XYZ file of C-alpha atoms in Angstrom:
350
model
C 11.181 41.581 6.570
C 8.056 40.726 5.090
C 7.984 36.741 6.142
C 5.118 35.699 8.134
C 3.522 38.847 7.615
C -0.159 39.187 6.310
C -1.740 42.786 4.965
C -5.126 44.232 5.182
C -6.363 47.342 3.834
C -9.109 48.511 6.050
C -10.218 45.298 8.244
C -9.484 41.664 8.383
C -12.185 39.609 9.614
C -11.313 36.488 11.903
C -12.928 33.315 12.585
C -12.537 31.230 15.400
C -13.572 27.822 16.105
C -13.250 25.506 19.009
C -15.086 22.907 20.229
C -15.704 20.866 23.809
C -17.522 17.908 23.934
C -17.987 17.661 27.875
C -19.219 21.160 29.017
C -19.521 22.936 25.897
C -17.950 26.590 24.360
C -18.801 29.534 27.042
C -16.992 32.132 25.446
C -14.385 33.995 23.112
C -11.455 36.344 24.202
C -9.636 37.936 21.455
C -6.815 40.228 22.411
C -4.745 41.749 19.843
C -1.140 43.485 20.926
C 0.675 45.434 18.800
C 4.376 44.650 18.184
C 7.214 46.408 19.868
C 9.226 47.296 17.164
C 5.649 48.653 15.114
C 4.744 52.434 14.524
C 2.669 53.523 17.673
C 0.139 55.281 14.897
C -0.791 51.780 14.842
C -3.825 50.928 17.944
C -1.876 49.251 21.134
C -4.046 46.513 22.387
C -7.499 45.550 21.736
C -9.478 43.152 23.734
C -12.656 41.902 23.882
C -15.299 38.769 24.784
C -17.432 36.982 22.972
C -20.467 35.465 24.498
C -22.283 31.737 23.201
C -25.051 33.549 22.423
C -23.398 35.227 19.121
C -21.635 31.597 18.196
C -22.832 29.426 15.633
C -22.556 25.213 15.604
C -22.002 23.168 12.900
C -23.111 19.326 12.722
C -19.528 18.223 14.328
C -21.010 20.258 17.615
C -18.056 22.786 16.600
C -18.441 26.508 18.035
C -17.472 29.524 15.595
C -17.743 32.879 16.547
C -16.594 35.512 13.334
C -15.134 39.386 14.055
C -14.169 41.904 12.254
C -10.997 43.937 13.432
C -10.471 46.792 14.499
C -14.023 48.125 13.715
C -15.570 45.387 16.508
C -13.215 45.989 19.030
C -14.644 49.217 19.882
C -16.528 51.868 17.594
C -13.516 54.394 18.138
C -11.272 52.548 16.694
C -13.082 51.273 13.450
C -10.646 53.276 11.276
C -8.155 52.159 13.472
C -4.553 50.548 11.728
C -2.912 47.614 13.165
C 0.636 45.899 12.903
C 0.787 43.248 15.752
C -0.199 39.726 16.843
C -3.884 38.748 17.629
C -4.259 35.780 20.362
C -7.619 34.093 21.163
C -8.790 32.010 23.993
C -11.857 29.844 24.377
C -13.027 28.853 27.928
C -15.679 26.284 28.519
C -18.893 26.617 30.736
C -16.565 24.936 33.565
C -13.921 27.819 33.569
C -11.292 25.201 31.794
C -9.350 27.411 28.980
C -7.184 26.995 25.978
C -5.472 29.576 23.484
C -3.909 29.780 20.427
C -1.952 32.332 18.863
C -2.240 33.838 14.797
C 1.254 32.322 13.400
C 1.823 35.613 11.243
C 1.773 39.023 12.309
C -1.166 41.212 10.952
C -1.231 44.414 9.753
C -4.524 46.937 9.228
C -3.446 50.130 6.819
C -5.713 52.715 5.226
C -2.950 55.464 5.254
C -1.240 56.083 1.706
C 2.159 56.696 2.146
C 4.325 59.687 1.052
C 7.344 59.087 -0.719
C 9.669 61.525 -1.961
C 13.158 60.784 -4.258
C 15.915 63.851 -5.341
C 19.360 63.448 -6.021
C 22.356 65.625 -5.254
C 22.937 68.847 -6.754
C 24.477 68.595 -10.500
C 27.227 70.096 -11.783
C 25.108 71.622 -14.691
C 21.218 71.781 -14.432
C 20.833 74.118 -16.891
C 19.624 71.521 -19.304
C 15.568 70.714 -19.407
C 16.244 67.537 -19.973
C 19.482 66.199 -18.464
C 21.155 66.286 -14.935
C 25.173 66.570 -15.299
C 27.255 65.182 -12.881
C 30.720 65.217 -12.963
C 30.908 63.381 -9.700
C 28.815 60.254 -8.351
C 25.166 60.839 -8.614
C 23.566 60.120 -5.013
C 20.134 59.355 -5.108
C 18.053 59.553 -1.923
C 14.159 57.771 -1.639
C 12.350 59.182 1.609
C 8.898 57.481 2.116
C 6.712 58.637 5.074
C 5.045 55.294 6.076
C 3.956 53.650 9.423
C 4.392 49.915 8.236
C 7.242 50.340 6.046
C 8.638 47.518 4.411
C 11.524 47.800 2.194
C 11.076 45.089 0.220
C 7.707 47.029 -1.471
C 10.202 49.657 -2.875
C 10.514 48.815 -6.742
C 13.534 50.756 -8.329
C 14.795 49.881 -12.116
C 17.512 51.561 -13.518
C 19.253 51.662 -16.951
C 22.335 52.946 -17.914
C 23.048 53.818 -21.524
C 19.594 52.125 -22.451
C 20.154 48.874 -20.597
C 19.097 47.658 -17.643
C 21.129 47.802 -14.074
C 20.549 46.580 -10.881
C 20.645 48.835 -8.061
C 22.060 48.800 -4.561
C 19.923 50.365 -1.589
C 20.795 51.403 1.480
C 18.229 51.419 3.629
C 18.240 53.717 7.694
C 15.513 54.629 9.981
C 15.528 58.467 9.617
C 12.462 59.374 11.992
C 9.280 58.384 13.262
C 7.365 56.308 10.287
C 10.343 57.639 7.538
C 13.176 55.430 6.197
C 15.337 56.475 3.771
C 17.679 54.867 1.129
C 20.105 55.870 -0.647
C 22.322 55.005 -3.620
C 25.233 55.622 -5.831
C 25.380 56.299 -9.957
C 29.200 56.361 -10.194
C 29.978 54.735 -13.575
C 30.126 57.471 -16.303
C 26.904 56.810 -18.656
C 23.332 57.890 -18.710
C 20.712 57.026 -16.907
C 17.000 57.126 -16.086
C 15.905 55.785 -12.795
C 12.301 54.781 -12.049
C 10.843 54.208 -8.388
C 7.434 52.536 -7.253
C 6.257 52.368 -3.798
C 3.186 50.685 -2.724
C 2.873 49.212 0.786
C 1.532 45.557 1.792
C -2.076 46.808 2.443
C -2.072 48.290 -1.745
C -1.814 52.318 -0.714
C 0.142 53.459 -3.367
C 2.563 56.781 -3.241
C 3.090 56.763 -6.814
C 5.946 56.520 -9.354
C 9.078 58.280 -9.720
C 11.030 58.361 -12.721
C 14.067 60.716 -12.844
C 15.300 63.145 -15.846
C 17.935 61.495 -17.510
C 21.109 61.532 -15.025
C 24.177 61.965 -17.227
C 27.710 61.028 -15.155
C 30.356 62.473 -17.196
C 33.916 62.462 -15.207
C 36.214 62.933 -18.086
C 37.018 65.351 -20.859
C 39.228 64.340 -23.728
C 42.350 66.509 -24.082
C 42.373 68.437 -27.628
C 44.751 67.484 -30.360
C 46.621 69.617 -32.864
C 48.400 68.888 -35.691
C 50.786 71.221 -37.521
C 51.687 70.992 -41.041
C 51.008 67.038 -40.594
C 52.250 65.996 -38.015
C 50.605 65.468 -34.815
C 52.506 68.008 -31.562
C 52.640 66.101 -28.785
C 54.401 67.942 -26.510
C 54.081 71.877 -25.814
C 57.220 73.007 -27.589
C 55.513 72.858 -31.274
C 58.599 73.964 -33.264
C 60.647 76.183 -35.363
C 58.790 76.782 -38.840
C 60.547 79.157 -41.585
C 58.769 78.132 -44.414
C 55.719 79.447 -46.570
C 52.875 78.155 -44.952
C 52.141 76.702 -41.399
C 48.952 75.281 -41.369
C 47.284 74.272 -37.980
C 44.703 71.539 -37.610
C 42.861 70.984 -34.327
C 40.397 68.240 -33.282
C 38.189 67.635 -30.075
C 35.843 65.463 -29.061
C 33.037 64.626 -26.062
C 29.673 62.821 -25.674
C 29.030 65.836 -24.155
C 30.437 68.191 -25.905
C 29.209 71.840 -24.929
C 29.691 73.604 -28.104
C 29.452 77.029 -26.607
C 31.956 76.647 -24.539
C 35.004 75.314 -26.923
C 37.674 77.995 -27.143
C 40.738 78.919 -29.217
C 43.565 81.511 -28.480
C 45.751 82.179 -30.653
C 48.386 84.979 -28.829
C 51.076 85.745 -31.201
C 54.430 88.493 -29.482
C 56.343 89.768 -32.956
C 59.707 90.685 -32.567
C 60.941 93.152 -29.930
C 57.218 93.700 -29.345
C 54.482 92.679 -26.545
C 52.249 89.521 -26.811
C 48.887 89.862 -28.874
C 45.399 88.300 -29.048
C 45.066 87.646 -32.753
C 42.435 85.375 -32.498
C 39.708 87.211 -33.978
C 41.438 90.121 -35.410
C 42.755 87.211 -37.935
C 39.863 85.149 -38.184
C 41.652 81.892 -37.013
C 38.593 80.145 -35.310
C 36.048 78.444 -37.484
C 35.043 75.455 -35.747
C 32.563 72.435 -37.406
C 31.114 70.214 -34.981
C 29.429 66.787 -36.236
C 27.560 64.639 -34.382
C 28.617 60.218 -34.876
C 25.300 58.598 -34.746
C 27.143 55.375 -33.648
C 28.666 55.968 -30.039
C 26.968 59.724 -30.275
C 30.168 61.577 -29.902
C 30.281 64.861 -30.996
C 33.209 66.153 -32.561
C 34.817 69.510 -33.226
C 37.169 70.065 -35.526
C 38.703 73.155 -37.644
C 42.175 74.767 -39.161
C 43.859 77.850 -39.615
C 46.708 78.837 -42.172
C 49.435 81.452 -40.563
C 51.182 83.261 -43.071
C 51.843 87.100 -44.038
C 49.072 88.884 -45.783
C 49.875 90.652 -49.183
C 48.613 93.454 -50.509
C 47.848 94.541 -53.896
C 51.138 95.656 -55.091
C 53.073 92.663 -53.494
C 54.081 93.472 -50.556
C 54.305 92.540 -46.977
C 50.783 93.958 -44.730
C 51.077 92.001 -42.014
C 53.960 90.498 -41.284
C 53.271 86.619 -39.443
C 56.485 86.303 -37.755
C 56.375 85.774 -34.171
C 56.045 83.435 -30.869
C 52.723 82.053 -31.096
C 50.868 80.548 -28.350
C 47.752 78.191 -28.995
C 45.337 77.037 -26.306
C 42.274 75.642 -26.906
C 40.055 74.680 -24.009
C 37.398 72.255 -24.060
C 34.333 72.126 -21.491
C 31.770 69.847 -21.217
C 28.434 70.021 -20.240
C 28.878 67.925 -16.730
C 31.961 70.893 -15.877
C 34.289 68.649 -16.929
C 37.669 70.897 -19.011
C 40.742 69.821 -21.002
C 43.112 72.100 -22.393
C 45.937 71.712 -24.818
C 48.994 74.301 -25.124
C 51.561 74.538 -27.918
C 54.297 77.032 -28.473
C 55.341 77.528 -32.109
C 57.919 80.273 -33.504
C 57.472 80.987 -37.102
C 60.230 82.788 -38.596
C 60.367 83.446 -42.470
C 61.922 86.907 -42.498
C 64.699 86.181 -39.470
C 64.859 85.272 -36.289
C 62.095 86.002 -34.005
C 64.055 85.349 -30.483
């Protein structure tokens, strides 16, 4: 955690002040040690004296002595980074000694960090815009970063324009890289922004996602003959004039490409047929409800016997029909709906 932690970009100077009224300040030793748990990019130890001659006194015969770390620990190291605890003794001319240890742990970085965020595959990326998912949407955040804290990761979410919070799970997944990871699993869409900048203000940039559409469901079709609403697959017996067939769909996703009707029709004492085009049955209107952004698809067909000039039967209607329409969304998802009908106005079609 962050607690009793203080940043610096590229130095943090110290002061140090001490004072001994009997035999006076002889010297300074700083030594600086870098913490166990810290990235070894960071510099190990540093140590180093101070003389009286570079002190200064104030009125109240008080000796300061100011450094800058890690640049006057050495030359080598002036571009050095640091994540550890510095510790500073002062000994008197009589060899008599007394230290005192920084209370927080201080950290040095010059070193943007790298961050990285993808999410599992979708079921359709197809779309410039959008990511399908049919499934949970896992998001993963990799940042490359030698004093990694995770409380500097920023990540806002919204779902279907307002705002979530977001749960992080957050493993050690090599030397200087953590990773976390979360879950979009309730259906909606989203747009996910992410914002890393470490304690010492090296930024990796901002993230923010396509919008992440989590779809799970497709409604099943419904289809309606001569009024009434069929239910089940066994559609019924119909020997009258006209059988009219009404069929309604609807999806926030709605891929409109991919909505299909079959309409297979076996006459008497004869093998099943794909009449679908060959009698112009699908005609399919889709509208769009600017309120909860459905769209819908909806259309009808009329089966009945086609007459020719002189009166009489060119195409006789009677038969077994079978109607499936499919519908398939743009995250994968598919519902079908399947109805047998016999129409029989010129005998029995069994």
């Amino acid at each position: 955690t962050i607690e009793n932690v203080v940043f610096f970009k590229d130095s943090v100077t110290v002061k140090v002040s001490a004072s001994d009224a009997v035999a006076g300040v002889h010297s300074f030793q700083f030594a600086y040690n870098r913490d166990p748990e810290a990235s070894d990019i960071n510099v190990d130890q540093l140590n180093k004296a101070i003389s009286e001659g570079s002190f200064t006194k104030d009125e109240n015969n008080i000796d300061s002595v100011t450094f800058v770390l890690p640049k006057d620990a050495a030359e080598a190291l002036e571009n050095a980074e640091m994540n550890g605890t510095l510790r500073v003794t002062a000994t008197d001319r009589s060899g008599n000694s007394s230290s005192a240890t920084y209370g927080n742990t201080v950290v040095v970085d010059n070193t943007p960090p790298k961050m990285e965020v993808s999410f599992n595959d979708p079921s359709n990326d197809n779309s410039k815009d959008n990511l399908y998912y049919k499934e949970d949407a896992i998001g993963t955040i990799k940042i490359s970063e030698a004093n990694f804290y995770q409380e500097h990761v920023e990540v806002s979410a919204t779902r279907n324009g307002e705002p979530i919070d977001i749960e992080i799970e957050w493993k050690k997944t090599g030397k200087d890289e953590n990773t976390g990871t979360f879950i979009l699993s309730d259906e909606g869409d989203y747009v996910v922004t992410v914002t890393y900048s470490d304690g010492s203000g090296n930024e990796a940039g901002t993230y923010e996602s396509k919008q992440i559409v989590v779809d799970k469901t497709a409604n099943p079709p419904t289809i309606v003959i001569n009024g009434a609403e069929i239910t089940e697959e066994n559609g019924g017996v119909y020997a009258g004039s006209n059988v009219t067939v009404e069929y309604e769909m609807d999806d926030l996703n709605l891929d409109q490409d991919a909505v299909t009707l079959e309409v297979l029709l076996t006459p008497s004492f004869r093998s099943r047929e794909d009449v679908t085009e060959k009698r112009a049955y699908f005609h399919p209107e889709f509208t769009k409800d600017e309120t909860d952004h459905k769209t819908t698809c909806t259309g009808s067909f009329d089966i009945k016997d086609i007459i020719d000039d002189e009166g009489n039967i060119e195409v006789d209607a009677d038969g077994i029909y079978d109607l499936l329409i499919t519908l398939n969304d743009l995250a994968g998802n598919t519902a079908t709906k399947h109805v047998q009908l016999a129409v029989c106005r010129h005998g029995s079609v069994y």
